[in-house]
Coordinates of C-alpha atoms in Angstrom, one line a residue:
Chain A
X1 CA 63.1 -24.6 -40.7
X2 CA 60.9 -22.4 -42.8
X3 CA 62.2 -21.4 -46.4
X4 CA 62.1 -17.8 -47.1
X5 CA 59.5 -17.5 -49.8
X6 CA 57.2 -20.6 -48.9
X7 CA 53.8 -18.5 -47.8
X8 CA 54.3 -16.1 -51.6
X9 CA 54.6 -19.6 -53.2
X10 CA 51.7 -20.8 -51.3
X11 CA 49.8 -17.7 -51.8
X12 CA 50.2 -18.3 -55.7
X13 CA 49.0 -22.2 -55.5
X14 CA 46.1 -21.2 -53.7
X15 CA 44.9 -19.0 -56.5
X16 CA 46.0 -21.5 -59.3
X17 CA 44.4 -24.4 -57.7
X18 CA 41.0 -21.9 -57.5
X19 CA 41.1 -21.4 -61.0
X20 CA 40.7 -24.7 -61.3
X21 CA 37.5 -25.3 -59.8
X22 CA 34.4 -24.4 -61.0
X23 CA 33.2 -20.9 -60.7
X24 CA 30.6 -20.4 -58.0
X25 CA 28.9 -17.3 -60.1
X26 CA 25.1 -18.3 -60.4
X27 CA 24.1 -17.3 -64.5
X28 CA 20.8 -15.9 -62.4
X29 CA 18.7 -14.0 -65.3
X30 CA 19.4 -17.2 -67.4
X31 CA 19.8 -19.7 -64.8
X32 CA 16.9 -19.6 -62.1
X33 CA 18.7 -20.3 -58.9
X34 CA 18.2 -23.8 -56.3
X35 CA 16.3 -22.2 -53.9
X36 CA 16.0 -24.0 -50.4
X37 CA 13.3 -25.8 -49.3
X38 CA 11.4 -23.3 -47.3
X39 CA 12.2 -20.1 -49.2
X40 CA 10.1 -17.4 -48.7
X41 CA 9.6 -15.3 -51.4
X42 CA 6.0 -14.6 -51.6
X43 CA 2.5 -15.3 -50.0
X44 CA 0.0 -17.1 -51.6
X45 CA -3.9 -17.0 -50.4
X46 CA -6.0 -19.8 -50.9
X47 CA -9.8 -17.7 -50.8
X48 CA -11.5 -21.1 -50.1
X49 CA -10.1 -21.4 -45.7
X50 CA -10.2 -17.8 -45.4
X51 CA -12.6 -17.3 -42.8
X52 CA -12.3 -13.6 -42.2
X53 CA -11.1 -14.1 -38.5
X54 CA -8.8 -11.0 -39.3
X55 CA -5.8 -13.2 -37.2
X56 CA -3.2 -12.2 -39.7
X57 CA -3.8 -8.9 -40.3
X58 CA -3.9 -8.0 -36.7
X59 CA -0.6 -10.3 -36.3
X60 CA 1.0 -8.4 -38.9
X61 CA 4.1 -6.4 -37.2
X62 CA 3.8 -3.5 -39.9
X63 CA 0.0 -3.4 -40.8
X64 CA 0.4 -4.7 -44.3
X65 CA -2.5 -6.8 -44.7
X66 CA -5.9 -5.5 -45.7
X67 CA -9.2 -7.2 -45.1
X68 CA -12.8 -5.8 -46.3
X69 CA -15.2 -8.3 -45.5
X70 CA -19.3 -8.4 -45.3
X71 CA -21.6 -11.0 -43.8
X72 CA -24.3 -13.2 -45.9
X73 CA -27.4 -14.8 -45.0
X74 CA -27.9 -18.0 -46.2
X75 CA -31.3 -19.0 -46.7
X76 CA -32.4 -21.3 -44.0
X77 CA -32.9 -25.1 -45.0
X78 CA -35.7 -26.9 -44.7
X79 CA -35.8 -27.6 -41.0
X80 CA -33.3 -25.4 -40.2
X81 CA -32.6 -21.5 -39.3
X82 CA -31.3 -18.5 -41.2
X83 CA -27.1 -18.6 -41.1
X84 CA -24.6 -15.9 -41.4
X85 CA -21.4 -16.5 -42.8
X86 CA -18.7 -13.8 -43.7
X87 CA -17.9 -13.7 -47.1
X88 CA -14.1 -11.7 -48.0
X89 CA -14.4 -8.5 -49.7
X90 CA -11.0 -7.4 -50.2
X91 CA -7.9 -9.4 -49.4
X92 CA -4.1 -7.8 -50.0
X93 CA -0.8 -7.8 -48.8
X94 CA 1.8 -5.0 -49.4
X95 CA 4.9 -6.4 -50.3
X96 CA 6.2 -3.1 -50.1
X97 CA 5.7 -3.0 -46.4
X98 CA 5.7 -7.0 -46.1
X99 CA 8.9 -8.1 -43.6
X100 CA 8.7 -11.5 -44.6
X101 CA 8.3 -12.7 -40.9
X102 CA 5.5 -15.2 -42.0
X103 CA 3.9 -14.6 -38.4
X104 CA 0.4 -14.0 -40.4
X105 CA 1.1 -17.8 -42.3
X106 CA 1.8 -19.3 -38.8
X107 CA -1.0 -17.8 -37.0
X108 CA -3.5 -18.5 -39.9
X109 CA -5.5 -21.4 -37.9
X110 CA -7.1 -22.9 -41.5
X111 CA -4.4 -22.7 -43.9
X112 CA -5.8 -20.4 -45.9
X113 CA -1.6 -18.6 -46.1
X114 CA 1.2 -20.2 -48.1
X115 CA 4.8 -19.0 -48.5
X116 CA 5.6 -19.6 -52.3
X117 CA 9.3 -19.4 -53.4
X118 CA 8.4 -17.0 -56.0
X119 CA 10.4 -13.9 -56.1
X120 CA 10.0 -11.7 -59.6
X121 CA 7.6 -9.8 -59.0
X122 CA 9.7 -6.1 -58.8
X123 CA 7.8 -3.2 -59.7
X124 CA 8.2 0.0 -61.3
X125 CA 5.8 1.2 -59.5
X126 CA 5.7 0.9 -55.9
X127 CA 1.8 0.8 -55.4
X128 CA 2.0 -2.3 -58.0
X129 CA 3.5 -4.1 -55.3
X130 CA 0.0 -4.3 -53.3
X131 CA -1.2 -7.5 -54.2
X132 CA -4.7 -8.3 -54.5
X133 CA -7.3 -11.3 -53.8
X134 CA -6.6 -12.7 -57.6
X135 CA -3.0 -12.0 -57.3
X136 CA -2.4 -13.4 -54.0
X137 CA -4.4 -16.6 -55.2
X138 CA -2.6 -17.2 -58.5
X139 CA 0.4 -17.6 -56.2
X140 CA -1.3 -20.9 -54.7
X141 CA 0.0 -22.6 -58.2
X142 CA 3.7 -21.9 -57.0
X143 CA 3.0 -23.1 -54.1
X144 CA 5.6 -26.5 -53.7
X145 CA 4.3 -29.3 -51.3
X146 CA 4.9 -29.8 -47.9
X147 CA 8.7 -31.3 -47.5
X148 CA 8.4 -34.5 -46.3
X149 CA 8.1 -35.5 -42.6
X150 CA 11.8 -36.3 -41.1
X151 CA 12.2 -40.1 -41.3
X152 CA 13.9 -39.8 -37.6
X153 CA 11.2 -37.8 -36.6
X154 CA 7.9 -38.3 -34.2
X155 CA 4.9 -39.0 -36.4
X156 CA 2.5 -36.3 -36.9
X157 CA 0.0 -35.8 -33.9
X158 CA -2.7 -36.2 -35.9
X159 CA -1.7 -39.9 -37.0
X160 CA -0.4 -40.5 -33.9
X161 CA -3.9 -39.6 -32.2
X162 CA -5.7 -41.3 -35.0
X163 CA -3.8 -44.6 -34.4
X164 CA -4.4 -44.3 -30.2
X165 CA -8.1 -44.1 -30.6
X166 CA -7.9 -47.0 -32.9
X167 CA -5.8 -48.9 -30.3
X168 CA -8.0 -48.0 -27.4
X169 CA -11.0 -50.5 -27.2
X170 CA -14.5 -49.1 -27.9
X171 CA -15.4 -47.0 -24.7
X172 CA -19.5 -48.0 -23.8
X173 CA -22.0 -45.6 -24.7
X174 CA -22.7 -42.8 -22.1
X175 CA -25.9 -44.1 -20.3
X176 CA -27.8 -41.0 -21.8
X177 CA -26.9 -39.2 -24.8
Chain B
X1 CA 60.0 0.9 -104.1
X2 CA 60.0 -2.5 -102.7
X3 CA 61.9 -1.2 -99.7
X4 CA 59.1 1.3 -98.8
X5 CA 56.7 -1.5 -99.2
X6 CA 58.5 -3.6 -96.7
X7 CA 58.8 -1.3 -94.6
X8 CA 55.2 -0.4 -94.7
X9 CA 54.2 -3.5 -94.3
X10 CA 56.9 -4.2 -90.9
X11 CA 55.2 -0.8 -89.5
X12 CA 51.5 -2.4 -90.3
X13 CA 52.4 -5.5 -88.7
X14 CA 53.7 -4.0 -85.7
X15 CA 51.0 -1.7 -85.1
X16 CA 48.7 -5.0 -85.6
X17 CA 50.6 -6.6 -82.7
X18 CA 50.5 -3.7 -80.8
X19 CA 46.8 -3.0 -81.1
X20 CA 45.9 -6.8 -80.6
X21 CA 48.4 -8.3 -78.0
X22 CA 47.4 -6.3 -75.4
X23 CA 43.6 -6.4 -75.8
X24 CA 44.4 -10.6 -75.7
X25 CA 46.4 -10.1 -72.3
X26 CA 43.7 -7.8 -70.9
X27 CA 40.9 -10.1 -72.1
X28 CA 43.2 -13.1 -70.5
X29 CA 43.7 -10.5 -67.4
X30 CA 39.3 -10.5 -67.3
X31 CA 38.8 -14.3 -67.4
X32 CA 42.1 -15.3 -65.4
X33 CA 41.3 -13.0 -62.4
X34 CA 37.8 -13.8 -62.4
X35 CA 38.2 -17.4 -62.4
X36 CA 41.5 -16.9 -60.0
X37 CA 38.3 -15.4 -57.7
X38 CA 35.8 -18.0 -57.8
X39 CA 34.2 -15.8 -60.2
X40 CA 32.9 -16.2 -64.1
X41 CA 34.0 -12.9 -65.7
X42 CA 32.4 -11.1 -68.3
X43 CA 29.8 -13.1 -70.2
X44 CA 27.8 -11.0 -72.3
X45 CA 29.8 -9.0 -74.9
X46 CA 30.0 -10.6 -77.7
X47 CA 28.1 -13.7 -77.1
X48 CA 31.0 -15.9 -76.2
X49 CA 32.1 -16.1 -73.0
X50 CA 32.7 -12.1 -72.9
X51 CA 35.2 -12.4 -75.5
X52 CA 34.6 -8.5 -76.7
X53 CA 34.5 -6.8 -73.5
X54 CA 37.2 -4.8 -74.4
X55 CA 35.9 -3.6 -77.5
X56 CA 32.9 -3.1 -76.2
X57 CA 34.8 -1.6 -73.2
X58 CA 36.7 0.8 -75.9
X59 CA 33.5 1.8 -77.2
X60 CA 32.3 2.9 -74.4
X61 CA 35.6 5.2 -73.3
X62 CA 35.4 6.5 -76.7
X63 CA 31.9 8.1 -76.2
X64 CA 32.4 9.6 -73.2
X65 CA 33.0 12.9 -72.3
X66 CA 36.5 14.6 -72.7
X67 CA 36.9 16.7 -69.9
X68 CA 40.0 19.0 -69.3
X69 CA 40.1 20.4 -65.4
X70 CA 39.8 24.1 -65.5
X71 CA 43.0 24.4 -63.5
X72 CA 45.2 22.3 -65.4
X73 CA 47.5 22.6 -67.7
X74 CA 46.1 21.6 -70.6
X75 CA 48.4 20.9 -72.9
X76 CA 50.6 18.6 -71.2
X77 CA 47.3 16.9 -69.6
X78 CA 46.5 16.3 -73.3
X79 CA 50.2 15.0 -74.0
X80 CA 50.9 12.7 -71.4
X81 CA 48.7 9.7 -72.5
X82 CA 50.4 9.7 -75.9
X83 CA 54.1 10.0 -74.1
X84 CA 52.5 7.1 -72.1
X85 CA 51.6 4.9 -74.5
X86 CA 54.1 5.9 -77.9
X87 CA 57.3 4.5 -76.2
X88 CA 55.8 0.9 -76.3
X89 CA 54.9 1.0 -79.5
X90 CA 58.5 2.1 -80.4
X91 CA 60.1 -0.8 -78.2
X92 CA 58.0 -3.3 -79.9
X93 CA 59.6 -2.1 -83.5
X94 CA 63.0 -3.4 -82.2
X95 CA 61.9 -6.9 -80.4
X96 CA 62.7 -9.9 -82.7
X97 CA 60.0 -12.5 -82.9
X98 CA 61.5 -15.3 -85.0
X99 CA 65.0 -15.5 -86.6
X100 CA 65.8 -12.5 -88.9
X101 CA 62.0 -11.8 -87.8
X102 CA 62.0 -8.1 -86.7
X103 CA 60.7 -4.9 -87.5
X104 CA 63.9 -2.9 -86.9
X105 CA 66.9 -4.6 -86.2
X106 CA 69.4 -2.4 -83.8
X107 CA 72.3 -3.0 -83.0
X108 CA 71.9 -1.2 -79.9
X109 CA 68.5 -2.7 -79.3
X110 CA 68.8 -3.5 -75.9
X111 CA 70.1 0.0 -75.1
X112 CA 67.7 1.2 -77.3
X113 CA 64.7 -0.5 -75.8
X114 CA 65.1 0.1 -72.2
X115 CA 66.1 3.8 -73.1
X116 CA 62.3 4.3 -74.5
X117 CA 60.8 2.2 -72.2
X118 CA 62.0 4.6 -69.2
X119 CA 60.0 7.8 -71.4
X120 CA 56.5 5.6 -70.9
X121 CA 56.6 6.6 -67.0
X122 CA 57.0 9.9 -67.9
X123 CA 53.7 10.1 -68.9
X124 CA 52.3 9.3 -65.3
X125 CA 54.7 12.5 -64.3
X126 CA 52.9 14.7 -67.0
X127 CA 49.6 13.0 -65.9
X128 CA 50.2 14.0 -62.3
X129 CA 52.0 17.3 -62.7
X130 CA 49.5 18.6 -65.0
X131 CA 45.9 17.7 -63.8
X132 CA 46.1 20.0 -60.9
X133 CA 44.6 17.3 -58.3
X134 CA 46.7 16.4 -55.0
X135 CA 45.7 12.7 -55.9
X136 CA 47.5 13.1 -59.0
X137 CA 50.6 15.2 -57.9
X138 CA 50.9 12.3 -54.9
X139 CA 50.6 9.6 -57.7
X140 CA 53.0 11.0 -60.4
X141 CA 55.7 11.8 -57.0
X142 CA 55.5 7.6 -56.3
X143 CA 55.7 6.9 -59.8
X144 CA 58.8 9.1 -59.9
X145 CA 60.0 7.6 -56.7
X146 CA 59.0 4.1 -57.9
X147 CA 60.7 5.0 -61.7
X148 CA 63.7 6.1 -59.8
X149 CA 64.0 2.7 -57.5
X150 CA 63.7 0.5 -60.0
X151 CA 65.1 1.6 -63.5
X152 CA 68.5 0.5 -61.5
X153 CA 68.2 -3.2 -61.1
X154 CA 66.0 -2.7 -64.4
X155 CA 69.1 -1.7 -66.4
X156 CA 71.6 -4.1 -64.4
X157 CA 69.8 -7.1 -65.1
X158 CA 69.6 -6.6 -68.6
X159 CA 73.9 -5.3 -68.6
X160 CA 74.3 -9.0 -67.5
X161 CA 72.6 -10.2 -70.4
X162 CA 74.6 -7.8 -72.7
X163 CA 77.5 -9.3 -71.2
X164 CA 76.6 -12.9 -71.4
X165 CA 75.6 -12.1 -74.9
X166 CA 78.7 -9.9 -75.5
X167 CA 76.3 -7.9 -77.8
X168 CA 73.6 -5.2 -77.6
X169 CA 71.6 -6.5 -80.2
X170 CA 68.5 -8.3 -79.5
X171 CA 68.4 -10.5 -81.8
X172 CA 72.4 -11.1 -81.3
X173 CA 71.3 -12.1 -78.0
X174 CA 68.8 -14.4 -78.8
X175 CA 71.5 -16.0 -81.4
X176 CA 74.1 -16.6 -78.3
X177 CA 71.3 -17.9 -76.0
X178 CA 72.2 -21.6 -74.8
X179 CA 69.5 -23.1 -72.1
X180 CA 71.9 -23.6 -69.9
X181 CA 71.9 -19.7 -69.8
X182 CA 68.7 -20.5 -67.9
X183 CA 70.2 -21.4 -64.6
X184 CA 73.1 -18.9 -64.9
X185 CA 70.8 -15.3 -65.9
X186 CA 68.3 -16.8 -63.3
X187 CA 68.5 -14.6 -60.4
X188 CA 68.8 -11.3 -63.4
X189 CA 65.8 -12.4 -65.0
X190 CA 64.0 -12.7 -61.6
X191 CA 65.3 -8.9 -60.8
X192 CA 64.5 -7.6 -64.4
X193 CA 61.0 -9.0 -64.6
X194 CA 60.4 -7.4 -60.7
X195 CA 61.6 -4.7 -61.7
X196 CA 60.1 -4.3 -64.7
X197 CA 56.6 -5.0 -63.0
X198 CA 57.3 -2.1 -60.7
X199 CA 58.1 0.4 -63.7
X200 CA 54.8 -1.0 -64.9
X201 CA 53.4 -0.3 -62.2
X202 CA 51.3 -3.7 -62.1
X203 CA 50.0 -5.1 -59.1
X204 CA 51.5 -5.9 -56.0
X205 CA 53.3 -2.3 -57.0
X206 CA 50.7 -0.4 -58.2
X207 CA 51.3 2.2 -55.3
X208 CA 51.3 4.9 -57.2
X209 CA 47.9 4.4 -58.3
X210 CA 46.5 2.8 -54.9
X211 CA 42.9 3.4 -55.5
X212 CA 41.7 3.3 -51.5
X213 CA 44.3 5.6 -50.8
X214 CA 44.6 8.2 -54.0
X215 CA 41.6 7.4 -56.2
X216 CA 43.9 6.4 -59.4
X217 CA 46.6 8.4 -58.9
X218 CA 48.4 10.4 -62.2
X219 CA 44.9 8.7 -64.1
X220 CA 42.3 10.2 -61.5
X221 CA 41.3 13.5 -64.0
X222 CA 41.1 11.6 -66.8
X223 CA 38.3 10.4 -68.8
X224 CA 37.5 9.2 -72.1
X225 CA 39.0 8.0 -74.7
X226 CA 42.4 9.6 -72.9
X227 CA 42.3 7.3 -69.8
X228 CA 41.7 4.6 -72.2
X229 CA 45.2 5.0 -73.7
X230 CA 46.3 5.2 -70.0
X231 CA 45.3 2.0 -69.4
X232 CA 45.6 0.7 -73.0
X233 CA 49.6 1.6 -72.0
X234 CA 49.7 -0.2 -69.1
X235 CA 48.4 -3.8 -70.9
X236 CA 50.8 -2.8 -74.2
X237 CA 53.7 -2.4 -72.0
X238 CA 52.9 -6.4 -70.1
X239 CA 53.5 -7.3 -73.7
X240 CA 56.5 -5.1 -74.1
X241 CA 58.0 -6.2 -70.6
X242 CA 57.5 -9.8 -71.1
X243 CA 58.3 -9.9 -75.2
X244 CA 61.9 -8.4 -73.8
X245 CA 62.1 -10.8 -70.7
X246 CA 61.1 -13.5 -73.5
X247 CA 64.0 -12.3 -75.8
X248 CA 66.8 -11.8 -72.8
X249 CA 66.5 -14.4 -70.5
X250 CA 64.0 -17.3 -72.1
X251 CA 65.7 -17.4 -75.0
X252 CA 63.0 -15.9 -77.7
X253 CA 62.8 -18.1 -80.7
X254 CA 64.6 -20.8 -79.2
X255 CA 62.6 -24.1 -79.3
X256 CA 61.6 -27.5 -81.1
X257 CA 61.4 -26.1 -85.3
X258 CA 62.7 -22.8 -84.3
X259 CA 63.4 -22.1 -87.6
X260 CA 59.9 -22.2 -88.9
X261 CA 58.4 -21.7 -85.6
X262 CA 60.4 -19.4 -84.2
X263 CA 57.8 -16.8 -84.0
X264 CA 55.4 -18.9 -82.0
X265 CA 57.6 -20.0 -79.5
X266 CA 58.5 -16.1 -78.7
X267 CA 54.5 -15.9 -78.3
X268 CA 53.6 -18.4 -76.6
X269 CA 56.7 -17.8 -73.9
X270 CA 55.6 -14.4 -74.0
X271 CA 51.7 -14.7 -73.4
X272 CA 53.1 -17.5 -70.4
X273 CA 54.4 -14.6 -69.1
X274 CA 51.6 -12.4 -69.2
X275 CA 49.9 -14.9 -67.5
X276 CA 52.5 -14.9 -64.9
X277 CA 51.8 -10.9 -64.5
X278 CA 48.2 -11.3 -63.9
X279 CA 48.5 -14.2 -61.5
X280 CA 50.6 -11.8 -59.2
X281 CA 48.1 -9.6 -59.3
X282 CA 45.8 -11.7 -58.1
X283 CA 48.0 -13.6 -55.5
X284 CA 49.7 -11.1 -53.7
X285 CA 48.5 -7.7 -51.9
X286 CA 49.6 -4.3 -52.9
X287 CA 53.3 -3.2 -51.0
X288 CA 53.6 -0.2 -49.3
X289 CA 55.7 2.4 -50.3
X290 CA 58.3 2.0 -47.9
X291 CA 58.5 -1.8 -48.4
X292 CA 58.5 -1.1 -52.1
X293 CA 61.6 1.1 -51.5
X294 CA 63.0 -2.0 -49.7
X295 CA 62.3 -4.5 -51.6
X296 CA 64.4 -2.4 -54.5
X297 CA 66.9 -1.0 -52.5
X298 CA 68.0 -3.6 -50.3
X299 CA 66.3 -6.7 -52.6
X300 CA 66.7 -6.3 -56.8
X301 CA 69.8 -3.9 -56.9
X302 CA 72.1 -6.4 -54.7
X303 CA 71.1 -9.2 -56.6
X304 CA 71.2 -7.7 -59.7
X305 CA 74.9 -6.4 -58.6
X306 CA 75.7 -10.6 -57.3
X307 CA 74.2 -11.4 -61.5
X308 CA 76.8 -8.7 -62.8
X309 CA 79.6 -10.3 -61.1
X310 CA 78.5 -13.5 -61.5
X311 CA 78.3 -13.2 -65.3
X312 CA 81.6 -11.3 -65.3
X313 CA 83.3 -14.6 -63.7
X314 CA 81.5 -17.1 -65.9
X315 CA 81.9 -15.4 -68.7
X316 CA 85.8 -15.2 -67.7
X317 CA 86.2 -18.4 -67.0
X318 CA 84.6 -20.2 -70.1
X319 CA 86.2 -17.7 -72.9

C-alpha cells in the first residue's frame, strides 16, 4: 500500500541528497574547462605543407577561406631545368563565417590544417575575427598531438604496408629498367 | 533615564535582528537553492563565496530608478511597501529569544503578533490596488483570496497553543512548554507553519505572484529601492514566521544551558527552520489556485479544528 505523502517526502530527499554532492558549475573565467579530445575550437595552418592546391577553400561550404598565391622560378640546378613552384600570398579563414565543419582539415591532402582547441579569441570587432597567415600559424603551438591509436584497433595502413613489403621476399629486378 | 536607555537599546537590538536575520536567510536561500540545483551560487561579491550579494544586491536596488506609473495612485503605491514590511518589524519586538529575553513583553503577545502579522499582506492589496496594472490587480485579488484561506487555520493553530499554554503570552508559553508538547501540538504546528507559508506567500504558494503567469504580481510596477522592501518583507517575515513557530510549538529557549543559552537555541531552531522554508521551495512545484484553496479548505482548517479538540481533551484530562 502506498502512504499518502511518500512522493513529497521523496521529492525533498532528492534535493537534500543533491546538495550534497558537488556542484557541477564549471568556475570557467578562472577555471579553464576539460575540453575533449578532439575539440574544435580553432584552425591552425602550418605554411610549410601548404601547397596552394586551393582544396580547402573550394571545399569550404560558406566561402571563408581566402588564398592569394603567385608562382616562383627557381633557378635551374646545375644539370637540371628551370622549376616553378607556387609560393602562398595570402592565407585566412573568417571565423566569422567559419561553421566549424573541418571539411577543409579533412580534405587538406598534406596536413598543412589543424583543429586546435583554442577558443578565446572573441572580438569586438567583427572584421578582427579574419585571421591571417601569422595568426593562423601561431595556432600550430596549441595544436595537441594526435590521440593515440585505439589499442583494439587495426594498425595504421602505413605500418601495416610497411611491415608486408618487409615480409614479402625481394621481388627480382625487372629485366630492363 | 535608565529606562529610556533600555529601551533604546531593546529598539536598537531589534532593528539589528531585523536588518540582519533576514539578509542571513536570504544569503542561506542563495547558496541552499543553488547547491539544492547542482549549481554554485553567487561567487563574486564580496570575495568569499558570494557572501555580500545581498548588499551588493541592495546597492544596486538603491540606485535605480523610482518610477511611479502615471495611472496609479500614488500615494498608496508609495505606502504599501512600508505597510508591507513595518508589521514584521513590530511582531519581532514581542518574540522572546531567551528567558526574560524580549523586547516587549505582552501579555497578549500571541494575539498581538498574529493581529500585525495579518496587516503585512495588506501591503500586496495596496500594491495591487494601486499600481493600475491587470497583473497587479490579479495578484493583490489571490493574495486576498490566499490571506482569506489561510489566516483561518493560521489563527486556530496558534488558539491550540494558547490553550495548551493556558496563556497569551509568548513568553508564558514558552515557560509551560514540556517536549512532550511536541507530539501533542504536532499536527497544529504542521497547519500553522503551512499556513503561515501561504500568508507568506513562499513557494509552493507563491500564486499570487506566479511570475510565468502574472509577471510578479502586486510587485510587477515596482522598482527600486521600493521593491526591495517588497522582497526585503518577504525574507523578514521567514524570520518572523519561523521565530513564532520556534516560540509556539518547538519550545523557543528550551534546551541543554537554557538559561545562559537560551537565546541560541531560539536561533538556531529558528534558522533550522528557515532552512526548512527554502528547501520547500526548491522541492516542490508551485500549487494552483484551486488546489491552494483545497489544500486550506478541505486540508489545514479540519486539522487545525481535530488540534483544537484535541488539545481541549488533553488538556481536560491532565488538569
Amino acid at each position: 500500500m502506498k502512504v499518502p505523502g511518500t512522493g513529497l517526502v521523496r521529492g525533498l530527499a532528492v534535493t537534500l541528497r543533491t546538495m550534497t554532492r558537488p556542484a557541477v558549475t564549471d568556475q570557467y573565467p578562472d577555471v579553464k574547462p576539460e575540453l575533449p579530445p578532439r575539440s574544435r575550437g580553432v584552425i591552425a595552418l602550418l605554411e610549410e605543407n601548404c601547397t596552394v592546391c586551393m582544396l580547402c577553400a573550394r571545399e569550404c561550404p560558406d566561402w571563408c577561406i581566402y588564398i592569394d598565391s603567385h608562382k616562383e622560378t627557381i633557378p635551374a640546378a646545375p644539370g637540371g631545368r628551370e622549376r616553378q613552384r607556387n609560393v602562398l600570398g595570402r592565407f585566412a579563414i573568417d571565423f566569422s563565417l567559419c561553421m566549424y565543419c573541418g571539411i577543409c582539415i579533412e580534405v587538406c591532402p598534406f596536413d598543412a590544417l589543424f583543429w586546435s582547441p583554442e577558443f578565446e579569441y572573441a572580438e569586438l570587432d567583427i572584421r578582427n575575427l579574419t585571421h591571417e597567415k601569422g595568426r593562423l600559424g601561431d595556432w600550430m603551438a596549441t595544436v595537441p598531438a594526435p590521440p593515440a591509436l585505439d589499442s583494439q584497433g587495426p594498425p595504421p595502413k602505413e605500418l601495416d604496408a610497411a611491415l608486408k613489403s618487409l615480409e614479402k621476399p625481394d621481388r627480382p629486378e625487372p629485366a630492363d629498367g | 533615564m535608565i529606562d529610556v536607555l533600555e529601551g533604546a537599546l531593546r529598539v536598537l537590538l531589534v532593528l539589528g535582528a531585523f536588518l540582519v536575520l533576514p539578509l542571513v536567510v536570504g544569503q542561506t536561500e542563495h547558496k541552499a537553492m543553488a547547491h539544492m540545483q547542482s549549481r554554485l551560487g553567487p561567487m563574486y561579491a564580496g570575495g568569499f563565496h558570494g557572501w555580500a550579494q545581498l548588499v551588493a544586491d541592495g546597492v544596486k536596488f538603491a540606485q535605480k530608478e523610482d518610477i511611479v506609473p502615471a495611472a496609479a495612485d500614488a500615494t498608496v503605491f508609495k505606502l504599501a511597501p512600508a505597510v508591507a514590511l513595518i508589521p514584521y518589524l513590530v511582531v519581532l519586538v514581542a518574540i522572546p529569544v531567551g528567558p526574560g529575553l524580549v523586547a516587549q513583553d505582552l501579555d497578549l503577545g500571541l494575539f498581538f503578533v498574529v493581529a500585525v502579522m495579518g496587516v503585512g499582506v495588506l501591503g500586496s492589496l495596496m500594491a495591487g490596488w494601486a499600481s493600475a496594472n491587470k497583473f497587479s490587480l490579479l495578484g493583490g485579488l489571490r493574495t486576498a483570496a490566499q490571506l482569506m484561506a489561510y489566516e483561518l487555520p493560521f489563527l486556530l493553530a496558534a488558539a491550540s497553543v494558547a490553550m495548551a499554554a493556558g496563556t497569551l503570552s509568548l513568553s508564558g508559553i514558552v515557560q509551560q512548554w514540556q517536549p512532550w508538547w511536541l507530539l501533542w501540538q504536532l499536527p497544529g504546528a504542521v497547519v500553522f507553519f503551512v499556513a503561515g507559508l501561504a500568508e507568506l506567500q513562499r513557494p509552493p504558494f507563491d500564486m499570487p505572484v506566479a511570475d510565468s503567469e502574472i509577471i510578479f504580481g502586486a510587485y510587477t510596477e515596482y522598482t527600486g529601492l521600493r521593491f526591495a522592501l517588497f522582497l526585503l518583507a518577504e525574507y523578514a517575515g521567514i524570520v518572523v514566521l519561523c521565530a513564532l513557530t520556534t516560540v509556539l510549538f518547538l519550545g523557543g529557549w528550551h534546551g541543554p544551558y537554557a538559561e545562559s543559552l537560551g537565546w541560541l537555541w531560539t536561533l538556531i531552531k529558528t534558522m533550522v527552520l528557515a532552512f526548512v522554508v527554502i528547501w520547500l521551495r526548491v522541492s516542490y512545484p508551485r500549487l494552483r489556485e484551486d488546489q491552494l484553496q483545497r489544500l486550506s479548505w478541505q486540508g489545514l482548517v479540519p486539522v487545525a479544528l481535530l488540534q483544537l479538540a484535541l488539545t481541549g481533551v488533553v488538556e481536560v484530562l491532565i488538569t
